[in-house]
Short mmCIF file of C-alpha atoms in Angstrom, two decimals:
data_model
loop_
_atom_site.label_atom_id
_atom_site.label_comp_id
_atom_site.label_asym_id
_atom_site.label_seq_id
_atom_site.Cartn_x
_atom_site.Cartn_y
_atom_site.Cartn_z
CA MET G 10 15.03 89.64 -38.34
CA TYR G 11 12.73 91.59 -40.67
CA LYS G 12 15.56 91.99 -43.18
CA ASN G 13 16.10 88.22 -43.24
CA LYS G 14 12.37 87.65 -43.64
CA PHE G 15 12.28 90.10 -46.57
CA LEU G 16 15.24 88.37 -48.23
CA ASN G 17 13.66 84.94 -47.77
CA GLU G 18 10.36 86.12 -49.24
CA SER G 19 12.19 87.75 -52.17
CA LEU G 20 14.14 84.57 -52.91
CA TYR G 21 10.94 82.52 -52.69
CA PHE G 22 9.23 84.89 -55.15
CA LEU G 23 12.16 84.73 -57.58
CA LEU G 24 12.15 80.93 -57.38
CA SER G 25 8.45 80.91 -58.24
CA ILE G 26 9.06 83.11 -61.28
CA PHE G 27 11.98 80.91 -62.36
CA LEU G 28 9.85 77.78 -62.17
CA ILE G 29 7.07 79.37 -64.18
CA LEU G 30 9.38 80.76 -66.89
CA PHE G 31 11.40 77.59 -67.28
CA SER G 32 8.77 75.00 -66.43
CA SER G 33 9.00 73.50 -69.89
CA GLU G 34 12.66 72.70 -69.31
CA VAL G 35 12.03 71.63 -65.71
CA PHE G 36 9.11 69.31 -66.35
CA GLY G 37 9.89 68.29 -69.89
CA LYS G 38 7.32 67.86 -72.66
CA SER G 39 5.48 64.79 -71.42
CA ILE G 40 2.73 66.88 -69.80
CA SER G 41 0.73 69.88 -70.94
CA LYS G 42 1.70 73.48 -70.29
CA ALA G 43 -1.27 73.86 -67.95
CA ASP G 44 -0.24 70.80 -65.95
CA ARG G 45 3.30 72.13 -65.68
CA LYS G 46 1.85 75.37 -64.42
CA ILE G 47 -0.22 73.79 -61.64
CA LEU G 48 2.74 71.71 -60.48
CA SER G 49 4.86 74.87 -60.37
CA ALA G 50 2.08 76.60 -58.45
CA ALA G 51 1.99 73.79 -55.90
CA ILE G 52 5.75 74.05 -55.40
CA SER G 53 5.63 77.81 -54.88
CA GLY G 54 2.28 77.94 -53.06
CA ASN G 55 0.82 80.32 -55.64
CA GLN G 56 -2.96 79.81 -55.57
CA ARG G 57 -3.64 82.45 -58.22
CA LEU G 58 -1.37 80.64 -60.65
CA ALA G 59 -3.11 77.37 -59.77
CA GLN G 60 -6.52 78.92 -60.45
CA LYS G 61 -5.26 80.14 -63.81
CA ALA G 62 -3.83 76.73 -64.65
CA LEU G 63 -7.13 75.02 -63.84
CA LYS G 64 -9.01 77.46 -66.07
CA GLN G 65 -6.56 76.56 -68.85
CA GLY G 66 -7.42 72.88 -68.47
CA ALA G 67 -4.83 71.66 -65.97
CA SER G 68 -5.60 68.40 -64.21
CA ILE G 69 -5.92 68.68 -60.45
CA HIS G 70 -4.21 65.27 -60.46
CA ALA G 71 -1.31 66.20 -62.77
CA LYS G 72 1.71 64.00 -62.06
CA ASP G 73 5.28 65.24 -62.00
CA PRO G 74 7.03 63.23 -64.75
CA ARG G 75 10.56 63.81 -63.46
CA GLN G 76 12.28 60.66 -62.25
CA PHE G 77 13.27 62.04 -58.86
CA PHE G 78 9.71 63.09 -58.01
CA LEU G 79 8.09 59.76 -58.85
CA GLY G 80 4.71 60.94 -60.04
CA GLU G 81 3.90 63.38 -57.25
CA THR G 82 0.65 65.31 -57.65
CA PRO G 83 0.08 68.96 -56.70
CA LEU G 84 -1.43 67.70 -53.44
CA HIS G 85 1.73 65.75 -52.61
CA LYS G 86 3.82 68.87 -53.18
CA ALA G 87 1.58 71.13 -51.08
CA VAL G 88 1.57 68.58 -48.26
CA PHE G 89 5.35 68.18 -48.49
CA ASN G 90 5.67 71.95 -48.01
CA ASN G 91 3.09 71.81 -45.19
CA ASP G 92 1.19 74.53 -47.04
CA VAL G 93 -2.15 73.84 -45.38
CA SER G 94 -3.92 76.68 -47.17
CA PHE G 95 -2.88 75.24 -50.54
CA VAL G 96 -3.78 71.72 -49.38
CA ARG G 97 -7.31 72.88 -48.54
CA PHE G 98 -7.49 74.78 -51.83
CA LEU G 99 -6.65 71.65 -53.82
CA LEU G 100 -9.03 69.47 -51.81
CA GLY G 101 -11.75 72.05 -52.40
CA LYS G 102 -11.09 71.79 -56.13
CA GLY G 103 -11.61 68.03 -56.06
CA ALA G 104 -8.10 66.67 -55.46
CA ASP G 105 -8.25 62.99 -54.52
CA PRO G 106 -6.59 62.57 -51.08
CA ASN G 107 -6.04 58.88 -51.82
CA LEU G 108 -4.17 59.19 -55.12
CA SER G 109 -0.69 57.77 -54.59
CA ASP G 110 2.57 58.50 -56.37
CA ASP G 111 4.71 55.87 -58.08
CA ARG G 112 5.95 54.59 -54.69
CA GLY G 113 2.41 54.04 -53.48
CA GLU G 114 2.80 57.00 -51.15
CA THR G 115 -0.45 58.85 -50.52
CA PRO G 116 -0.56 62.52 -49.48
CA LEU G 117 -1.47 61.35 -45.97
CA ILE G 118 1.74 59.32 -45.72
CA THR G 119 3.69 62.31 -47.05
CA ALA G 120 2.10 64.44 -44.32
CA VAL G 121 3.01 61.92 -41.62
CA TYR G 122 6.60 61.77 -42.91
CA GLY G 123 6.80 65.55 -42.53
CA LEU G 124 5.11 65.52 -39.09
CA SER G 125 2.64 68.00 -40.58
CA LEU G 126 -0.23 67.89 -38.10
CA GLU G 127 -2.45 70.40 -39.88
CA SER G 128 -2.05 68.66 -43.21
CA VAL G 129 -2.78 65.27 -41.62
CA LEU G 130 -5.95 66.68 -40.08
CA ALA G 131 -7.05 68.35 -43.34
CA LEU G 132 -6.55 65.10 -45.27
CA LEU G 133 -8.38 62.99 -42.69
CA ASP G 134 -11.26 65.49 -42.76
CA ALA G 135 -11.31 65.02 -46.55
CA LYS G 136 -11.74 61.24 -46.06
CA ALA G 137 -8.17 60.20 -46.76
CA ASP G 138 -7.95 56.42 -46.28
CA PRO G 139 -5.62 55.79 -43.30
CA TYR G 140 -5.10 52.16 -44.29
CA LEU G 141 -3.54 52.74 -47.70
CA GLU G 142 0.09 51.59 -47.74
CA THR G 143 3.22 52.30 -49.72
CA LYS G 144 4.59 49.58 -51.98
CA SER G 145 7.03 48.73 -49.19
CA GLY G 146 4.13 48.07 -46.80
CA ILE G 147 4.19 51.23 -44.67
CA SER G 148 0.88 52.61 -43.40
CA PRO G 149 0.30 56.01 -41.75
CA ALA G 150 -0.04 54.42 -38.29
CA VAL G 151 3.10 52.30 -38.66
CA LEU G 152 5.01 55.35 -39.92
CA ALA G 153 3.75 57.49 -37.02
CA ALA G 154 4.97 54.77 -34.65
CA ASP G 155 8.33 54.62 -36.38
CA LEU G 156 8.65 58.39 -35.90
CA CYS G 157 7.30 58.16 -32.32
CA SER G 158 4.86 60.98 -33.11
CA LEU G 159 2.19 60.83 -30.42
CA PRO G 160 0.25 63.86 -31.77
CA ILE G 161 -0.16 62.20 -35.18
CA LEU G 162 -1.05 58.87 -33.61
CA LYS G 163 -3.78 60.63 -31.61
CA LEU G 164 -5.17 62.17 -34.81
CA LEU G 165 -5.27 58.71 -36.40
CA LYS G 166 -7.00 57.25 -33.35
CA ASN G 167 -9.61 60.03 -33.45
CA ALA G 168 -10.19 59.10 -37.10
CA GLY G 169 -11.05 55.56 -36.00
CA VAL G 170 -7.85 53.80 -37.06
CA ASP G 171 -7.55 50.23 -35.76
CA PHE G 172 -4.02 49.82 -34.40
CA ASN G 173 -4.39 46.03 -34.43
CA ARG G 174 -4.88 45.91 -38.18
CA PRO G 175 -1.59 44.69 -39.69
CA THR G 176 -0.24 45.92 -42.99
CA LYS G 177 -0.02 43.51 -45.90
CA LYS G 178 3.52 42.70 -44.77
CA GLY G 179 2.39 42.11 -41.21
CA PHE G 180 3.63 45.34 -39.63
CA LEU G 181 1.86 46.71 -36.55
CA PRO G 182 2.34 50.09 -34.84
CA ILE G 183 3.07 48.42 -31.46
CA TYR G 184 5.92 46.40 -32.97
CA THR G 185 7.43 49.42 -34.67
CA ALA G 186 7.05 51.62 -31.59
CA VAL G 187 8.88 49.34 -29.16
CA ALA G 188 12.09 49.75 -31.15
CA GLY G 189 12.63 53.27 -29.86
CA CYS G 190 9.56 55.08 -28.52
CA ASN G 191 9.15 56.02 -24.88
CA ARG G 192 6.80 54.56 -22.30
CA GLU G 193 4.11 57.22 -22.82
CA PHE G 194 3.87 56.39 -26.51
CA ILE G 195 3.71 52.63 -25.97
CA GLU G 196 1.21 53.00 -23.14
CA PHE G 197 -1.01 55.11 -25.40
CA LEU G 198 -0.99 52.38 -28.04
CA VAL G 199 -1.88 49.68 -25.51
CA ASN G 200 -4.62 51.84 -23.95
CA SER G 201 -5.93 52.42 -27.48
CA GLY G 202 -6.38 48.70 -28.05
CA SER G 203 -3.04 47.49 -29.38
CA THR G 204 -2.52 43.84 -28.49
CA ILE G 205 0.51 43.82 -26.24
CA GLU G 206 1.67 40.33 -27.25
CA ALA G 207 0.84 40.43 -30.97
CA PRO G 208 3.61 38.67 -32.94
CA THR G 209 4.80 39.55 -36.42
CA ILE G 210 4.60 37.10 -39.33
CA SER G 211 8.01 35.79 -38.22
CA GLY G 212 6.70 35.21 -34.70
CA VAL G 213 8.67 38.01 -33.01
CA THR G 214 6.63 39.57 -30.18
CA PRO G 215 6.83 43.22 -29.08
CA LEU G 216 8.74 42.08 -25.97
CA MET G 217 11.33 40.24 -28.08
CA HIS G 218 11.73 43.24 -30.35
CA ALA G 219 12.06 45.67 -27.43
CA ILE G 220 14.75 43.44 -25.93
CA ARG G 221 16.53 43.13 -29.26
CA CYS G 222 16.51 46.91 -29.67
CA LYS G 223 17.45 47.44 -26.00
CA ASN G 224 14.55 49.83 -25.38
CA LEU G 225 14.50 49.74 -21.58
CA ASP G 226 11.37 51.91 -21.36
CA ALA G 227 9.42 49.35 -23.39
CA ILE G 228 10.96 46.33 -21.62
CA ARG G 229 10.06 47.67 -18.18
CA PHE G 230 6.54 48.46 -19.34
CA PHE G 231 6.04 44.89 -20.58
CA MET G 232 7.50 43.49 -17.36
CA GLU G 233 5.04 45.54 -15.31
CA LYS G 234 2.22 44.20 -17.47
CA ASN G 235 3.41 40.60 -16.89
CA VAL G 236 3.36 39.79 -20.59
CA SER G 237 3.70 36.17 -21.60
CA VAL G 238 7.20 34.89 -22.32
CA SER G 239 6.11 31.54 -23.75
CA SER G 240 6.17 32.60 -27.40
CA VAL G 241 8.96 31.62 -29.78
CA ASP G 242 9.71 33.05 -33.20
CA LYS G 243 9.83 31.02 -36.41
CA HIS G 244 13.41 30.03 -35.56
CA GLY G 245 12.36 28.66 -32.18
CA ARG G 246 13.96 31.53 -30.26
CA ASP G 247 12.31 32.98 -27.16
CA ALA G 248 12.69 36.34 -25.41
CA LEU G 249 15.61 35.07 -23.33
CA TYR G 250 17.53 34.23 -26.49
CA HIS G 251 16.86 37.72 -27.83
CA LEU G 252 18.32 39.08 -24.60
CA LEU G 253 21.39 36.87 -24.30
CA GLY G 254 22.08 35.26 -27.66
CA PHE G 255 20.98 37.80 -30.26
CA GLN G 256 23.98 40.08 -29.72
CA GLN G 257 26.29 37.48 -31.25
CA GLU G 258 24.30 37.69 -34.49
CA LEU G 259 24.74 41.44 -34.84
CA GLY G 260 28.32 41.23 -36.06
CA THR G 261 29.46 44.65 -37.14
CA ILE G 262 26.04 46.35 -37.12
CA THR G 263 26.54 49.89 -35.79
CA SER G 264 23.13 51.52 -36.27
CA ASP G 265 21.68 53.66 -33.49
CA THR G 266 19.09 50.97 -32.80
CA TYR G 267 21.71 48.38 -31.92
CA SER G 268 24.32 50.69 -30.39
CA ARG G 269 22.28 51.17 -27.23
CA HIS G 270 23.49 49.36 -24.17
CA LEU G 271 21.78 47.60 -21.27
CA THR G 272 23.73 47.57 -18.03
CA SER G 273 24.61 44.26 -16.40
CA LYS G 274 22.08 45.17 -13.72
CA ASP G 275 19.36 45.62 -16.36
CA ILE G 276 20.24 42.32 -18.06
CA LYS G 277 20.16 40.50 -14.73
CA ALA G 278 16.74 41.95 -13.82
CA ILE G 279 15.27 41.07 -17.22
CA THR G 280 16.75 37.56 -17.12
CA ILE G 281 15.27 36.92 -13.66
CA TYR G 282 11.89 38.19 -14.86
CA LEU G 283 11.91 35.91 -17.90
CA ILE G 284 12.88 32.87 -15.82
CA GLU G 285 10.29 33.63 -13.13
CA GLN G 286 7.66 33.96 -15.85
CA GLY G 287 8.40 30.42 -16.96
CA THR G 288 11.07 30.57 -19.66
CA PRO G 289 12.63 27.08 -19.78
CA LEU G 290 16.41 27.09 -19.42
CA ASP G 291 16.75 23.75 -21.20
CA ARG G 292 15.01 24.85 -24.41
CA GLU G 293 17.28 24.12 -27.36
CA TYR G 294 17.50 26.67 -30.14
CA LYS G 295 18.19 25.77 -33.77
CA ASP G 296 21.93 25.82 -33.16
CA GLY G 297 21.51 23.16 -30.47
CA ARG G 298 22.39 25.53 -27.67
CA THR G 299 20.31 26.52 -24.65
CA ALA G 300 20.00 29.85 -22.86
CA LEU G 301 22.60 28.67 -20.33
CA PHE G 302 25.24 28.74 -23.06
CA TYR G 303 24.81 32.51 -23.42
CA CYS G 304 24.79 33.30 -19.68
#
């Protein structure tokens, strides 16, 4: 065990030296030598090298010019490595926790991606804005819900994040969570103020989405809460359609989300619930069919 640890530390040290010696080739000539040095320091976790780079005029917000790294700053790199000591060092030197890379990804979103609790907490303590989104419309709360990370969601709640605030593209944590998270996670969101029947821009409710993704934990939770079944999406489809008719639209989709299965007993129980809650059986969908066609 100790031998392996020694070998790992030796390899890490050699990598650091390699990056420093060849940083000009690695980072190219579009940034200064000092900026290359602080980016190398962030990759290797070398605070002494970072201090030296700053004294030589390096920008705390130097951006990695390489195409693959999309303008990451030293803070992005430290967060990606979950090097909390280096994260705090950079923040103490004035690093902006809200400076995004070329994808619009802030260090906080990077930390959530990596499930790095300590880095998330350090960034929130440094006033990282939890509402900043990527260019694709992903916020820290929506991402935490997508990853079903209850510890991170709790940190965001403690920071005062409003789970009912949609992203610019209309995403909500509750909608994302019902695709695959367990009952405890969904219950936490609802108890934290998430609107249980909030539809997306396209009119799909959390219940519809849970049914579409066959998340029985979420479906049962909504049934126990007697959620409304009166809503229809922008195509005029209700929850019953998403239960019985949506499968015909999937075609050859084989993702994990859609490869789950509901038993005939589950489908029967959900169908009865939807009918008892007032879903009309004679409602025509856009294709002219009713729910009875899919039974």
